[in-house]
PDB file of C-alpha atoms and ligand atoms in Angstrom:
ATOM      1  CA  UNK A1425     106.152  12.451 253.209  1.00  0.00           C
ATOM      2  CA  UNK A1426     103.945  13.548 256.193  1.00  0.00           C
ATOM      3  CA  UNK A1427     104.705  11.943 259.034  1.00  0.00           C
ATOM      4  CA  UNK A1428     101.951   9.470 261.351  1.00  0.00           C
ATOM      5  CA  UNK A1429     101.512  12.244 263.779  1.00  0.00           C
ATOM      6  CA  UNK A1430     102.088  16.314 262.735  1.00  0.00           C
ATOM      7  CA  UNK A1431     102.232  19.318 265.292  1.00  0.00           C
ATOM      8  CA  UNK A1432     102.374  21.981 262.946  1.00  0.00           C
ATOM      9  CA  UNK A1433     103.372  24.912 264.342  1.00  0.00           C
ATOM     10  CA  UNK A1434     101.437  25.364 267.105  1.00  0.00           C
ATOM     11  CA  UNK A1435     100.727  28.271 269.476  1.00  0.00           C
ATOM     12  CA  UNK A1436      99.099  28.206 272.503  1.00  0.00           C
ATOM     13  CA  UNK A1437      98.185  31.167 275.431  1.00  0.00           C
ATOM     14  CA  UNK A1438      96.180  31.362 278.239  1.00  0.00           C
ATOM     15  CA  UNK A1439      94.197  34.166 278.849  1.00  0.00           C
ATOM     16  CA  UNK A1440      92.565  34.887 282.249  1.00  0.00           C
ATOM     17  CA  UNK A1441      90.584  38.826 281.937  1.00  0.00           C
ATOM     18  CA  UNK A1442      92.965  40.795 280.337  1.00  0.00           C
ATOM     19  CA  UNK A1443      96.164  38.670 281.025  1.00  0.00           C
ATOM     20  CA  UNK A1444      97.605  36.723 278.677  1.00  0.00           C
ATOM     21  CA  UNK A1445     100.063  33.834 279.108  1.00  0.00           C
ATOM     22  CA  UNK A1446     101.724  32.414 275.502  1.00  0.00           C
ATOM     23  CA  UNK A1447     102.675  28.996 276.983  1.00  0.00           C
ATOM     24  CA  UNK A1448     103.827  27.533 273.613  1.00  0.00           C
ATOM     25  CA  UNK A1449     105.390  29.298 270.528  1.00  0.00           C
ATOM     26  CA  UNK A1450     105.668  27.632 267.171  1.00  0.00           C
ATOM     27  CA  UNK A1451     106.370  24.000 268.023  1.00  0.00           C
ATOM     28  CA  UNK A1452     106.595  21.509 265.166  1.00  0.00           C
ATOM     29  CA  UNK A1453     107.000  17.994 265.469  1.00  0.00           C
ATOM     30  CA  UNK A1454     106.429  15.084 263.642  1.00  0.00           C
ATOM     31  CA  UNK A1455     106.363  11.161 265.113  1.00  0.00           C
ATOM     32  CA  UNK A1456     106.252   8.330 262.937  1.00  0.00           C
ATOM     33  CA  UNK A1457     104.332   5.113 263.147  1.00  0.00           C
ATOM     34  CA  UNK A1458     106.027   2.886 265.473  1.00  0.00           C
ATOM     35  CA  UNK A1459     107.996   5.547 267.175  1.00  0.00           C
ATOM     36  CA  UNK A1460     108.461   6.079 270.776  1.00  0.00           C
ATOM     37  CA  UNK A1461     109.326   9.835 271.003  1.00  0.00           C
ATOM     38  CA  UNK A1462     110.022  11.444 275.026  1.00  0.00           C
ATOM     39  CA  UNK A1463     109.362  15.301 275.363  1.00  0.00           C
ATOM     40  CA  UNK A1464     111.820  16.525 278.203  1.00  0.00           C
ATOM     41  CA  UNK A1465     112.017  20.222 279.639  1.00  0.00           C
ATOM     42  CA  UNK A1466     111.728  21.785 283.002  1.00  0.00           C
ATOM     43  CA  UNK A1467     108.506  21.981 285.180  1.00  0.00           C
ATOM     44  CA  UNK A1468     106.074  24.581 283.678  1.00  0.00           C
ATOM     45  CA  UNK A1469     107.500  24.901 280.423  1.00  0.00           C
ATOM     46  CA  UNK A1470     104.360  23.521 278.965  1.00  0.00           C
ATOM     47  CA  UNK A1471     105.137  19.856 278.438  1.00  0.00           C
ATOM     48  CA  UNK A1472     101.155  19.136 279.367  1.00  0.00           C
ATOM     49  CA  UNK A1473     100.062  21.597 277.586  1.00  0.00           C
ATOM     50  CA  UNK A1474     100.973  20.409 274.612  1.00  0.00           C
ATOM     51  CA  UNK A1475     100.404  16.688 275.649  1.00  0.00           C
ATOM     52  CA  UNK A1476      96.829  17.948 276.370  1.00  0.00           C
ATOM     53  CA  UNK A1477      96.432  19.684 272.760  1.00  0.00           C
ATOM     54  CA  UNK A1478      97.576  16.582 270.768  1.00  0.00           C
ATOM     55  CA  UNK A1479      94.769  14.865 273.113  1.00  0.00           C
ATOM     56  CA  UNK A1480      92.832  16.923 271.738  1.00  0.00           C
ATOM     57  CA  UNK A1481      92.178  18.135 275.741  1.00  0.00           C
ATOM     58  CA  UNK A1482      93.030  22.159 275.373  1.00  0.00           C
ATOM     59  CA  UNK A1483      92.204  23.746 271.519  1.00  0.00           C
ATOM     60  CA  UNK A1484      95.620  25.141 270.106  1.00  0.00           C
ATOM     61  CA  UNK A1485      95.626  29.060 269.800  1.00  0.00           C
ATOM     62  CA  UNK A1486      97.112  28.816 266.291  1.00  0.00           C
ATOM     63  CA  UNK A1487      98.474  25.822 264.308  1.00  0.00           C
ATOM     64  CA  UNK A1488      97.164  22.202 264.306  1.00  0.00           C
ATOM     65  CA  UNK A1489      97.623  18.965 264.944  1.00  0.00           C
ATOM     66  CA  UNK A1490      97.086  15.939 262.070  1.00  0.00           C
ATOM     67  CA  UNK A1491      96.768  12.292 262.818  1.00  0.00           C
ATOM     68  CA  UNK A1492      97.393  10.372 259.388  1.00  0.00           C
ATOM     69  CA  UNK A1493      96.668  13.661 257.960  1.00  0.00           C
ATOM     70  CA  UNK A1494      93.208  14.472 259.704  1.00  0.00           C
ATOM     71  CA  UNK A1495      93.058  17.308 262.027  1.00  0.00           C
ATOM     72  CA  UNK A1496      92.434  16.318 265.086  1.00  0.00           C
ATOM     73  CA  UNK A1497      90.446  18.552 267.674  1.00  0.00           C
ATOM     74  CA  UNK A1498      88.190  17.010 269.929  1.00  0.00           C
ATOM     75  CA  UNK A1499      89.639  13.933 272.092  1.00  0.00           C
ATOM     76  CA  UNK A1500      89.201  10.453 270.698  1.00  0.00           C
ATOM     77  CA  UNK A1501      90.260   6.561 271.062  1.00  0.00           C
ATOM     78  CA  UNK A1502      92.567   7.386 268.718  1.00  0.00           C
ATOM     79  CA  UNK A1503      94.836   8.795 271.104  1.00  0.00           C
ATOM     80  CA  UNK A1504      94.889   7.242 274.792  1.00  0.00           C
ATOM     81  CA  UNK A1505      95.792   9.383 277.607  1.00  0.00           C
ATOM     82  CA  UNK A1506      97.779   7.626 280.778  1.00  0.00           C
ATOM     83  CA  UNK A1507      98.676  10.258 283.299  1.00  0.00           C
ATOM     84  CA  UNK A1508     100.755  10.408 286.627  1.00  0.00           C
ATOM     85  CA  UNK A1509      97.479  10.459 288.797  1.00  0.00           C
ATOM     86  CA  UNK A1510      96.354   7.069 288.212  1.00  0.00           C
ATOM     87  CA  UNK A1511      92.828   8.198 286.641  1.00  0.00           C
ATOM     88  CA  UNK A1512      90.532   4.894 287.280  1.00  0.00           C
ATOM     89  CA  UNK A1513      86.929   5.314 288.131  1.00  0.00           C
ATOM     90  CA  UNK A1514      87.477   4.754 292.257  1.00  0.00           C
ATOM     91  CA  UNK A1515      84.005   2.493 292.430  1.00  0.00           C
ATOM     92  CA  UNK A1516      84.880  -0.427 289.948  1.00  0.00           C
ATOM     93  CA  UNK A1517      87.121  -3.454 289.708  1.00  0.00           C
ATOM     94  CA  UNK A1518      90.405  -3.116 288.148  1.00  0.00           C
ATOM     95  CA  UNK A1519      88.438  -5.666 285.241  1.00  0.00           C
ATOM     96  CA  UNK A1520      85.491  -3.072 284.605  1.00  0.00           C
ATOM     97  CA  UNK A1521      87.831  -0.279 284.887  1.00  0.00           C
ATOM     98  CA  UNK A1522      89.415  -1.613 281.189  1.00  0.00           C
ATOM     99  CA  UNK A1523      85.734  -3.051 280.467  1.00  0.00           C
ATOM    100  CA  UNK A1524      84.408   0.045 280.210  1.00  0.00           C
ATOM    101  CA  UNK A1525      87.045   1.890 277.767  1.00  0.00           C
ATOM    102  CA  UNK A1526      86.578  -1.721 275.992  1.00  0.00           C
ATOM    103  CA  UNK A1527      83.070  -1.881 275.252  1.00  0.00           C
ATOM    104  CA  UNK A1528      83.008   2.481 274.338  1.00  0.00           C
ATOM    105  CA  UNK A1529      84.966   1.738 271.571  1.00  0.00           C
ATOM    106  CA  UNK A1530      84.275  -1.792 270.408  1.00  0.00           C
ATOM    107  CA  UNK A1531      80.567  -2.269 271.709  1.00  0.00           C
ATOM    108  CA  UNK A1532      79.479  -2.146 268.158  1.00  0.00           C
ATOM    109  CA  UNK A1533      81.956  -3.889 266.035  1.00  0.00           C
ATOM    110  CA  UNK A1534      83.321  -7.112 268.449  1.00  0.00           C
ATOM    111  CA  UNK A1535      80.949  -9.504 270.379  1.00  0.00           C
ATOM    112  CA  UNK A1536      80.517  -9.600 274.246  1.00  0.00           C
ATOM    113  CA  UNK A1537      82.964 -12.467 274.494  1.00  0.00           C
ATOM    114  CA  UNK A1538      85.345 -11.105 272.237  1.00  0.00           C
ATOM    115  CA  UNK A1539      85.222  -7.518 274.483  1.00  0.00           C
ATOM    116  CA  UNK A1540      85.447 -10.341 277.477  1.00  0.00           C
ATOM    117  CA  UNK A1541      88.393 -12.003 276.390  1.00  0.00           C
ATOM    118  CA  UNK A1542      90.253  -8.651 274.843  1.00  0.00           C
ATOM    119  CA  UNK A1543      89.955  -7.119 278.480  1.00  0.00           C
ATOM    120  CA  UNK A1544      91.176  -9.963 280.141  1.00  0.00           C
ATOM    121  CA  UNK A1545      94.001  -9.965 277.338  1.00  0.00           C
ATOM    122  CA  UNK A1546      94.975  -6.115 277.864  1.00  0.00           C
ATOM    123  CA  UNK A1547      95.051  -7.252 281.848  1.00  0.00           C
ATOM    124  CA  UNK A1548      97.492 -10.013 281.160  1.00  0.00           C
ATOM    125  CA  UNK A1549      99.635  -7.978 278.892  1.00  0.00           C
ATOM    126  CA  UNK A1550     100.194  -5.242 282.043  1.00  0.00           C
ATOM    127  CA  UNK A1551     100.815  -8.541 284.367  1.00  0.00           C
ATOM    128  CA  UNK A1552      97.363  -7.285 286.156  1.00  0.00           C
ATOM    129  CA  UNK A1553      94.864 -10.375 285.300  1.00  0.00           C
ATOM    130  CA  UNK A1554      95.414 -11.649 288.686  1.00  0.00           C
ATOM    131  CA  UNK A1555      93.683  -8.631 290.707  1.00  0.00           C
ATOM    132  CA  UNK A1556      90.849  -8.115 287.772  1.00  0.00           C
ATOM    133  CA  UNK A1557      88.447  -8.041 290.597  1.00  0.00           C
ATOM    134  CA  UNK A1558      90.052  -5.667 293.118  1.00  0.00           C
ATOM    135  CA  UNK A1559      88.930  -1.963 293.346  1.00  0.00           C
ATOM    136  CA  UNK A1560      91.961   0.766 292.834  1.00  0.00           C
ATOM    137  CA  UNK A1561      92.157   1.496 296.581  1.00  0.00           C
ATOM    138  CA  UNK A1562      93.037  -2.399 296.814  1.00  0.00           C
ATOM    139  CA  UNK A1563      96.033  -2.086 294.583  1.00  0.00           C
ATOM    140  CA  UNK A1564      99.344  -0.291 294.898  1.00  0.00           C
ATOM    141  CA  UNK A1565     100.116   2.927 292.709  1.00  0.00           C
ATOM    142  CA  UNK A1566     102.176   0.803 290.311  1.00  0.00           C
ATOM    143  CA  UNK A1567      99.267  -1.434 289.907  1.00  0.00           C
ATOM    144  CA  UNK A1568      97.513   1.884 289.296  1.00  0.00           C
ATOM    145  CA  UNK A1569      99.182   2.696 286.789  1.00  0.00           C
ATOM    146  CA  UNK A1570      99.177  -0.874 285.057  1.00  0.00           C
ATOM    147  CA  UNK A1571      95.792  -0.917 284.554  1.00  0.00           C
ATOM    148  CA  UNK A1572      95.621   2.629 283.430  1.00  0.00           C
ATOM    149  CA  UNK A1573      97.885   1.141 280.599  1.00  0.00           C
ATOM    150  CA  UNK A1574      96.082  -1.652 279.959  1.00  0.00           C
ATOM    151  CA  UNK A1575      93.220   0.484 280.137  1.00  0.00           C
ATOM    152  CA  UNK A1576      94.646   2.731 277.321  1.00  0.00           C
ATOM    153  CA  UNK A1577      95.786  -0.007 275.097  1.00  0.00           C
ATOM    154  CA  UNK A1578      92.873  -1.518 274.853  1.00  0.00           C
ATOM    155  CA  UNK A1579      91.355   0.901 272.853  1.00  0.00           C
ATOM    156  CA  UNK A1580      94.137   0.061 270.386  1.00  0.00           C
ATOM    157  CA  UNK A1581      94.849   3.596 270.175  1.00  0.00           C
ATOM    158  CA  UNK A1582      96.779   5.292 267.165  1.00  0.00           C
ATOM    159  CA  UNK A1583      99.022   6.987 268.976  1.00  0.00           C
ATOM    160  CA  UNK A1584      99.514   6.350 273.319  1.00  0.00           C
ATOM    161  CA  UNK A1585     100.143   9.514 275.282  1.00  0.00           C
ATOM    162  CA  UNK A1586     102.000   9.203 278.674  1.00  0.00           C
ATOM    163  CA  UNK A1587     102.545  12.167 280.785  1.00  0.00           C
ATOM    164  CA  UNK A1588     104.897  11.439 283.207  1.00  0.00           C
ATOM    165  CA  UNK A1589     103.222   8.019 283.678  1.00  0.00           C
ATOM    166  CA  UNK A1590     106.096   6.540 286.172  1.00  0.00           C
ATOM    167  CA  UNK A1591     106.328   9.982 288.046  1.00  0.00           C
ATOM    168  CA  UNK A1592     105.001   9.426 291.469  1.00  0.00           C
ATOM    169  CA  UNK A1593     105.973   5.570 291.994  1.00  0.00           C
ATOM    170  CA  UNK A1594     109.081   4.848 294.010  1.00  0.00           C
ATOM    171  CA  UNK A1595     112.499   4.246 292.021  1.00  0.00           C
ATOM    172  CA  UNK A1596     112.036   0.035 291.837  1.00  0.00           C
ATOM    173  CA  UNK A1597     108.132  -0.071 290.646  1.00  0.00           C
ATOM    174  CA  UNK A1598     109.399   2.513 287.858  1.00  0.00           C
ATOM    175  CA  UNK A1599     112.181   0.698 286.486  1.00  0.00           C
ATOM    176  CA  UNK A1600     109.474  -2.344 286.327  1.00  0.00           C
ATOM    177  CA  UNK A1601     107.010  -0.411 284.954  1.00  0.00           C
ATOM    178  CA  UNK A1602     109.539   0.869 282.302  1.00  0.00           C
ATOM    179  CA  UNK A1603     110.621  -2.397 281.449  1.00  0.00           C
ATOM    180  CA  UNK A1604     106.809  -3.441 281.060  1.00  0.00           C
ATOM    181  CA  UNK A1605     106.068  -0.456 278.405  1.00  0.00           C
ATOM    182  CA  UNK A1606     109.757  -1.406 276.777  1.00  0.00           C
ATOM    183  CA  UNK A1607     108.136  -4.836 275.908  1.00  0.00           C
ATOM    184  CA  UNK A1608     104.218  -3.889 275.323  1.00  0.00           C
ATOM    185  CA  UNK A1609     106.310  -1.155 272.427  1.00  0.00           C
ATOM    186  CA  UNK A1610     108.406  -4.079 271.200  1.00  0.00           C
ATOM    187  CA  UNK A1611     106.144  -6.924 270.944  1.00  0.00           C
ATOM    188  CA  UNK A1612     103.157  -4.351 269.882  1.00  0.00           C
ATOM    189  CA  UNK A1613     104.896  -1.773 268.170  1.00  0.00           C
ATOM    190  CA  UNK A1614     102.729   1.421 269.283  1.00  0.00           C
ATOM    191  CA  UNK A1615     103.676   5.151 268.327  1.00  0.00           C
ATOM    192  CA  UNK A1616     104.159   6.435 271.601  1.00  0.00           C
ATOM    193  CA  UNK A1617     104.253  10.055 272.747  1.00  0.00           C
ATOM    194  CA  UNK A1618     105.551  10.206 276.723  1.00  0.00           C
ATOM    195  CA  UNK A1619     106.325  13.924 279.005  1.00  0.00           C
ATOM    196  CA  UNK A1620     109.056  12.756 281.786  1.00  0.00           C
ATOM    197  CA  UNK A1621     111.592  14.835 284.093  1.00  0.00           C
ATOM    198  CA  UNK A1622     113.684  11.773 284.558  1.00  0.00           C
ATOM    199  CA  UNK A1623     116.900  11.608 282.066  1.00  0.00           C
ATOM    200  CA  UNK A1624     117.406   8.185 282.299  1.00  0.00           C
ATOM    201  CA  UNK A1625     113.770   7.211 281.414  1.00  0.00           C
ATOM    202  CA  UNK A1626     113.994   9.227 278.491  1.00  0.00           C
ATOM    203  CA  UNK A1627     117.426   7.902 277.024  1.00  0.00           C
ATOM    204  CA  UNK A1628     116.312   4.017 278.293  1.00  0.00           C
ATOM    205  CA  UNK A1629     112.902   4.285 276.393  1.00  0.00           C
ATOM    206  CA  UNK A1630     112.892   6.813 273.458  1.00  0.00           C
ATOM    207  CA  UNK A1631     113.849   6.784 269.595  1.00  0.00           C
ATOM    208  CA  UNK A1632     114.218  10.481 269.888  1.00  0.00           C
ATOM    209  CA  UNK A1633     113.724  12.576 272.641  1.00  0.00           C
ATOM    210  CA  UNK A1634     112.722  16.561 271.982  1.00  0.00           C
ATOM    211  CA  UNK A1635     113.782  18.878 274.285  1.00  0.00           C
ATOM    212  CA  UNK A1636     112.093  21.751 275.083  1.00  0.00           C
ATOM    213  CA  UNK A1637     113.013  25.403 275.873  1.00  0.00           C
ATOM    214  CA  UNK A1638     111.846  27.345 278.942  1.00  0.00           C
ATOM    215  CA  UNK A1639     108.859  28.983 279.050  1.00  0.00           C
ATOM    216  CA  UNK A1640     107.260  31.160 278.580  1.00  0.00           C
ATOM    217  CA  UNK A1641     106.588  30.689 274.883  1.00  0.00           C
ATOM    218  CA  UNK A1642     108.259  27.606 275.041  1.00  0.00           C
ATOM    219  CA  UNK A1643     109.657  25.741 271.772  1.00  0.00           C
ATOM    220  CA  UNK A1644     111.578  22.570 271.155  1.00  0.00           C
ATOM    221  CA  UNK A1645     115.000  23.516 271.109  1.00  0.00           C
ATOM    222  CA  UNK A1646     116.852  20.231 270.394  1.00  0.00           C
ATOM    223  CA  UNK A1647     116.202  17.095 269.108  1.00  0.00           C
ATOM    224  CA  UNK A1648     118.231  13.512 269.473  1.00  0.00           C
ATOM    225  CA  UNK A1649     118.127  10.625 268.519  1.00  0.00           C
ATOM    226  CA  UNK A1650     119.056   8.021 270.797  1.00  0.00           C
ATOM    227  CA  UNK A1651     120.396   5.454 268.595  1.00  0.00           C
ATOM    228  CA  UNK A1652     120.464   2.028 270.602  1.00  0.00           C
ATOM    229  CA  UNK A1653     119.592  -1.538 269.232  1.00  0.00           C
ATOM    230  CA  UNK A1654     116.620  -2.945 270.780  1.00  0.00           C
ATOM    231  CA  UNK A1655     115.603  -4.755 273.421  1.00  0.00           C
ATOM    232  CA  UNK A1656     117.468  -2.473 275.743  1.00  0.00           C
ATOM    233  CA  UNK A1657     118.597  -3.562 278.738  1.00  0.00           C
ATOM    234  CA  UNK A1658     119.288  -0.850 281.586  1.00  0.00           C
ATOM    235  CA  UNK A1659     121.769  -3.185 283.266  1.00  0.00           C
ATOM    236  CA  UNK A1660     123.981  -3.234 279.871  1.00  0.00           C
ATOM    237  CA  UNK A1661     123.051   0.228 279.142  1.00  0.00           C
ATOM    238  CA  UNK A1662     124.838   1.916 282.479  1.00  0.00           C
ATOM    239  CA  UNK A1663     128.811   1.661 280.581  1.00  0.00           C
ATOM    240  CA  UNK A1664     127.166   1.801 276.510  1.00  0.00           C
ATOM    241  CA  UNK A1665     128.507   4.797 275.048  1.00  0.00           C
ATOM    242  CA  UNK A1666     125.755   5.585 273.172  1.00  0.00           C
ATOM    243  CA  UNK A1667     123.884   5.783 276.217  1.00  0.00           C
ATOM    244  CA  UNK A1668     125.786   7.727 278.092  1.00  0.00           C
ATOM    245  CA  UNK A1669     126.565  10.336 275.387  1.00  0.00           C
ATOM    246  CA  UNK A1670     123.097  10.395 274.978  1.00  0.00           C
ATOM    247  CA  UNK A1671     122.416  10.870 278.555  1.00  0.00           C
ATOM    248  CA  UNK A1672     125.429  13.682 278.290  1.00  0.00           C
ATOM    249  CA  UNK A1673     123.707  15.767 275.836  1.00  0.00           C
ATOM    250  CA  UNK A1674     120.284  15.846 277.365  1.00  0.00           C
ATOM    251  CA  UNK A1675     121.877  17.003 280.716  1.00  0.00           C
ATOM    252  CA  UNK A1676     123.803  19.476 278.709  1.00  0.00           C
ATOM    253  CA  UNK A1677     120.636  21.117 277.752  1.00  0.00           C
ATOM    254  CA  UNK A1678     118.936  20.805 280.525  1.00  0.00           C
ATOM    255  CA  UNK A1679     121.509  22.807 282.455  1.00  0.00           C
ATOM    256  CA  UNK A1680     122.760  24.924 280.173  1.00  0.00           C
ATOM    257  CA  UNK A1681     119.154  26.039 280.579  1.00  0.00           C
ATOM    258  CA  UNK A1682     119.834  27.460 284.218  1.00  0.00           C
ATOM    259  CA  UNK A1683     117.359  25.757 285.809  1.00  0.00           C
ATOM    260  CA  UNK A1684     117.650  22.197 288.164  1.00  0.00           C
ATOM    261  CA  UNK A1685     116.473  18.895 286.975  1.00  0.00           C
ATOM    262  CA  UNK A1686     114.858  16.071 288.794  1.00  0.00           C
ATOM    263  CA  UNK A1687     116.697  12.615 289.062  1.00  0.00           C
ATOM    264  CA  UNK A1688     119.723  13.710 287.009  1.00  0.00           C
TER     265      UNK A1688
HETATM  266  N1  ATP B 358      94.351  26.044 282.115  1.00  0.00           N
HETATM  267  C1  ATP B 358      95.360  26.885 282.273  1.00  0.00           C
HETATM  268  N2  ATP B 358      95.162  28.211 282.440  1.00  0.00           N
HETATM  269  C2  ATP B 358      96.166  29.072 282.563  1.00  0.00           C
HETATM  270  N3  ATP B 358      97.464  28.712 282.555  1.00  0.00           N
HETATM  271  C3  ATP B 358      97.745  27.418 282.411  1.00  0.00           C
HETATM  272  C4  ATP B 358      96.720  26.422 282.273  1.00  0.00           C
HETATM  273  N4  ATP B 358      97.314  25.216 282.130  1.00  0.00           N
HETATM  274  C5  ATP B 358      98.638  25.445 282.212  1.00  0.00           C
HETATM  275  N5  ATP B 358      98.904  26.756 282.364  1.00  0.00           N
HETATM  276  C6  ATP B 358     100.241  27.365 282.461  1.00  0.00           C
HETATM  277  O1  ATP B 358     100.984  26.914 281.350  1.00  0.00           O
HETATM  278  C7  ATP B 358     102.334  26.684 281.715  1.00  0.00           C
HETATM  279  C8  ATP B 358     102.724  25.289 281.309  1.00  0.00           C
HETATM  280  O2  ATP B 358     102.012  24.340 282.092  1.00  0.00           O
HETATM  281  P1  ATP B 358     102.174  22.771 281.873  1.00  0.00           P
HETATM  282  O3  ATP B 358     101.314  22.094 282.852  1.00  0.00           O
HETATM  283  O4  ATP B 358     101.970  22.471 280.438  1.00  0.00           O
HETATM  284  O5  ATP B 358     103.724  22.567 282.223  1.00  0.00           O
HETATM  285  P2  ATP B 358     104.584  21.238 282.328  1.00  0.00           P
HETATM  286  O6  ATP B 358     105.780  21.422 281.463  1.00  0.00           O
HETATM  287  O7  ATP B 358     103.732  20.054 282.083  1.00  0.00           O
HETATM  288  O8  ATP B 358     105.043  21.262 283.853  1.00  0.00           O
HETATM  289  P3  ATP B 358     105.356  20.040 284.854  1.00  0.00           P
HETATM  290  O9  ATP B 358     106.661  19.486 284.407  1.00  0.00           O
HETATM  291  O10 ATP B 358     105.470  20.705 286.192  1.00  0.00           O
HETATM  292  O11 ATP B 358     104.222  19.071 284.764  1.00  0.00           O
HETATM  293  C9  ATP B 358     102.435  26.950 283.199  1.00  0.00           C
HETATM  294  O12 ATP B 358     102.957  28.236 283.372  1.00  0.00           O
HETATM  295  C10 ATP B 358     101.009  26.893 283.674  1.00  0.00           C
HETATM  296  O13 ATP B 358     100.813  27.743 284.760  1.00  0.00           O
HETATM  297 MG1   MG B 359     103.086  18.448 283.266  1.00  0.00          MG
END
């Protein structure tokens, strides 16, 4: 059976005059509905890239990607984008900031009220409802990053893309924030797609995690499976030894790569 979500062996190069750069080579991967898949690798490799092609972002150079079997090449609601540089519009509230994703993809199908009260819902689901009326420069980067969430599940997206979505918040707003998505994937069940550096995120959160070769013409080189009953709790998690073969293996790869990895 296909699965929800198909890279199918996809190529991708940059070209600047004559120069050419081949950034990805041949990477297949396939997510199923529900799962929460991490895509690990060091900086450069192309981990973006490839985030930015399944959002339909950056065109592939050869292969393609299929969302329950449609190609998809052009960005659409179907697949939200949350990145590390909290990406709100700097000149409205925190509320209109998820209002405005809200009525783009709803305006036509759901009632003002109904776009009202989803917004407000998406708010309280991120623990943001309280500052709804606060510009971004009010709130904190975590907060940032809360309502970019909220902002992206809103649009009750097929699949949520998160590149590296915890990356520049200090160590104690990230393990919040990771606790937050743990329970949004739980309670909502979303197919999640997220890039991250950090080994520990990626073992704490994932189904699988793919880990990807060097670049240039990077590929995925291994795949786990990180198989730990949910909810997860990091506290429990720190002696499991699941988790910590798990954690073993990715670090394995990582530096058997020759290269250094963040937060390891
Ligand atoms: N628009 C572009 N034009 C040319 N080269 C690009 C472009 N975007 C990315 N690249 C190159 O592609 C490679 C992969 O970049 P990418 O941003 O995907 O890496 P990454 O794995 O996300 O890195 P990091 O972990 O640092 O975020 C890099 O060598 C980068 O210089
Ligand atoms: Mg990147």
């Amino acid at each position: 059976m296909t699965p929800y979500l198909k890279i199918d062996h996809v190529d991708k190069s940059f070209h600047r005059g004559s120069r050419e750069t081949e950034v990805l080579k041949d990477v297949t991967l396939g997510v199923e509905r529900g799962e929460f898949v991490s895509i690990i690798g060091h900086s450069g490799c192309g981990k973006s890239t490839l985030l930015n092609i399944v959002a339909g972002l950056l065109p592939v150079t050869k292969g393609a990607v299929l969302l329950e079997n449609q190609e998809v090449n052009e960005p659409g609601p179907d697949r939200a984008v949350v990145f590390q540089n909290h990406s709100l519009l700097p000149w409205l509230t925190v509320y209109d900031n998820v209002r405005l994703a809200v009525d783009k993809v709803f305006s036509g199908r759901r009632s003002r009220s109904e776009r009202h009260e989803w917004t407000l819902h998406n708010l309280e689901l991120v623990q943001m409802a309280h500052a709804k009326d606060k510009r971004p420069s009010e709130i904190s980067g975590g907060m940032k990053q809360r309502v970019g969430l909220a902002r992206a599940l809103a649009m009750e997206p097929k699949v949520l893309l998160l590149d590296e979505p915890f990356g520049a918040l200090d160590a104690l707003t990230r393990a919040h924030l990771q606790d937050s998505v743990m329970a949004i994937h739980q309670k909502l069940g979303n197919t999640v797609m997220m890039i991250t550096h950090d080994v520990d995120e990626a073992v704490l959160l994932s189904d699988r995690i793919v880990m990807m070769t060097n670049g240039p013409a990077a590929h995925i080189g291994e795949v786990l499976d990180v198989p730990l009953a949910r909810p997860r709790r990091r506290l429990e998690l720190s002696s499991n030894s699941i988790y910590l073969r798990c954690r073993q293996r990715v670090l394995e790869f990582l530096y058997e790569r020759h290269s250094f990895v963040e937060a390891a």
